Short mmCIF file of C-alpha atoms in Angstrom, two decimals:
data_model
loop_
_atom_site.label_atom_id
_atom_site.label_comp_id
_atom_site.label_asym_id
_atom_site.label_seq_id
_atom_site.Cartn_x
_atom_site.Cartn_y
_atom_site.Cartn_z
CA MET A 1 135.55 132.23 117.70
CA PHE A 2 131.88 132.22 117.99
CA ALA A 3 132.09 133.44 121.59
CA ARG A 4 134.43 136.33 120.79
CA ILE A 5 132.01 137.36 117.95
CA ASN A 6 129.12 137.10 120.32
CA GLN A 7 130.82 139.06 122.85
CA ALA A 8 131.95 141.88 120.34
CA LEU A 9 128.56 142.20 118.60
CA GLY A 10 126.07 141.20 121.25
CA PRO A 11 122.99 138.90 120.52
CA MET A 12 120.70 141.63 119.02
CA ARG A 13 123.38 142.44 116.40
CA ILE A 14 123.88 138.80 115.68
CA ALA A 15 120.09 138.33 115.14
CA MET A 16 119.99 141.22 112.81
CA GLY A 17 122.88 139.79 110.82
CA VAL A 18 120.99 136.33 110.63
CA ILE A 19 117.97 137.93 109.56
CA SER A 20 119.67 139.93 106.91
CA VAL A 21 121.30 136.70 105.49
CA ILE A 22 117.83 134.98 105.54
CA THR A 23 116.16 137.96 103.66
CA ALA A 24 118.91 137.89 101.15
CA ILE A 25 118.37 134.20 100.44
CA LEU A 26 114.62 134.60 100.29
CA MET A 27 114.62 137.48 97.88
CA PRO A 28 112.14 136.91 95.11
CA ALA A 29 112.64 137.65 91.39
CA PRO A 30 111.63 141.32 90.34
CA HIS A 31 108.21 141.64 89.35
CA THR A 32 107.00 138.78 91.21
CA PRO A 33 103.48 139.30 92.47
CA PRO A 34 102.80 138.83 96.09
CA ASP A 35 101.42 135.47 97.11
CA TYR A 36 99.25 135.69 100.22
CA GLU A 37 97.72 132.02 100.50
CA SER A 38 101.06 129.90 100.80
CA TRP A 39 104.43 129.73 102.28
CA ARG A 40 105.69 132.10 99.53
CA ILE A 41 104.10 134.83 101.52
CA ILE A 42 107.42 134.89 103.40
CA SER A 43 109.36 135.47 100.29
CA THR A 44 107.12 137.88 98.54
CA ALA A 45 105.56 139.86 101.16
CA VAL A 46 107.35 139.55 104.56
CA ALA A 47 110.99 139.71 103.55
CA PRO A 48 110.75 142.92 101.25
CA ALA A 49 108.85 144.55 104.19
CA ILE A 50 111.67 143.55 106.54
CA VAL A 51 114.56 144.95 104.50
CA PRO A 52 113.88 148.64 104.86
CA ILE A 53 113.33 148.03 108.48
CA LEU A 54 116.82 146.37 108.74
CA LEU A 55 118.52 148.98 106.61
CA THR A 56 117.03 151.75 108.94
CA LEU A 57 118.23 149.73 112.06
CA TYR A 58 121.78 149.31 110.76
CA LEU A 59 122.09 153.06 110.02
CA LEU A 60 120.71 153.88 113.52
CA ASP A 61 123.10 151.48 115.03
CA ILE A 62 126.03 153.25 112.91
CA LEU A 63 124.92 156.53 114.19
CA MET A 64 124.79 155.30 117.92
CA SER A 65 128.21 153.34 117.57
CA SER A 66 129.96 156.28 116.19
CA LEU A 67 128.57 158.56 119.00
CA TYR A 68 129.54 156.10 121.77
CA ALA A 69 133.04 155.79 120.10
CA ARG A 70 133.57 159.39 120.34
CA GLU A 71 132.83 159.82 124.18
CA PRO A 72 135.86 161.14 125.90
CA ARG A 73 135.55 158.60 128.71
CA ASN A 74 135.33 155.61 126.29
CA THR A 75 138.28 153.30 125.83
CA ARG A 76 136.64 151.12 123.59
CA GLY A 77 136.82 152.78 120.19
CA ARG A 78 138.02 149.86 118.27
CA HIS A 79 135.16 147.82 119.64
CA PHE A 80 132.63 150.33 118.19
CA GLY A 81 134.79 150.47 114.88
CA PHE A 82 134.25 146.84 114.50
CA ILE A 83 130.60 147.15 114.93
CA ILE A 84 130.31 149.90 112.45
CA LEU A 85 132.38 147.78 109.96
CA THR A 86 130.13 144.79 110.41
CA ASP A 87 126.95 147.14 110.02
CA VAL A 88 128.28 148.51 106.74
CA VAL A 89 129.11 144.93 105.40
CA PHE A 90 125.38 144.01 106.10
CA ILE A 91 124.07 147.26 104.50
CA ALA A 92 126.22 146.55 101.49
CA LEU A 93 124.89 142.85 101.24
CA LEU A 94 121.22 143.81 101.57
CA LEU A 95 121.68 146.54 98.83
CA ALA A 96 123.72 144.41 96.60
CA VAL A 97 121.16 141.54 96.77
CA TRP A 98 117.99 143.69 96.82
CA MET A 99 119.13 146.09 94.14
CA PRO A 100 117.02 144.37 91.32
CA ILE A 101 113.80 144.71 93.48
CA ILE A 102 114.65 148.42 94.20
CA LEU A 103 115.31 149.18 90.52
CA ALA A 104 112.16 147.42 89.43
CA LEU A 105 110.13 149.47 91.97
CA ALA A 106 111.87 152.62 90.58
CA GLU A 107 110.38 151.79 87.10
CA LEU A 108 106.65 151.84 88.38
#
């Protein structure tokens, strides 16, 4: 099963998915001040900086996959449809988990 997913998505998309799950786990509570002197720097400073980058990468991957799926000589349209579906799932995961932080930033 993992071999089929690895073949369908590729190592870079799998790494993006793993990083997305890790950042979802490491989300701090809203209004938590950043801690720069301990291991909490990962959850209070690094993870919030990585999430917008991941969202941008997912959107760019959706754009490129939709372009490749529409090429006239392409016979792998379902392959790119699966990639787009997994990208949308990870975008929804990140937005659902990080929405309290996004709304807390909107209050400032």
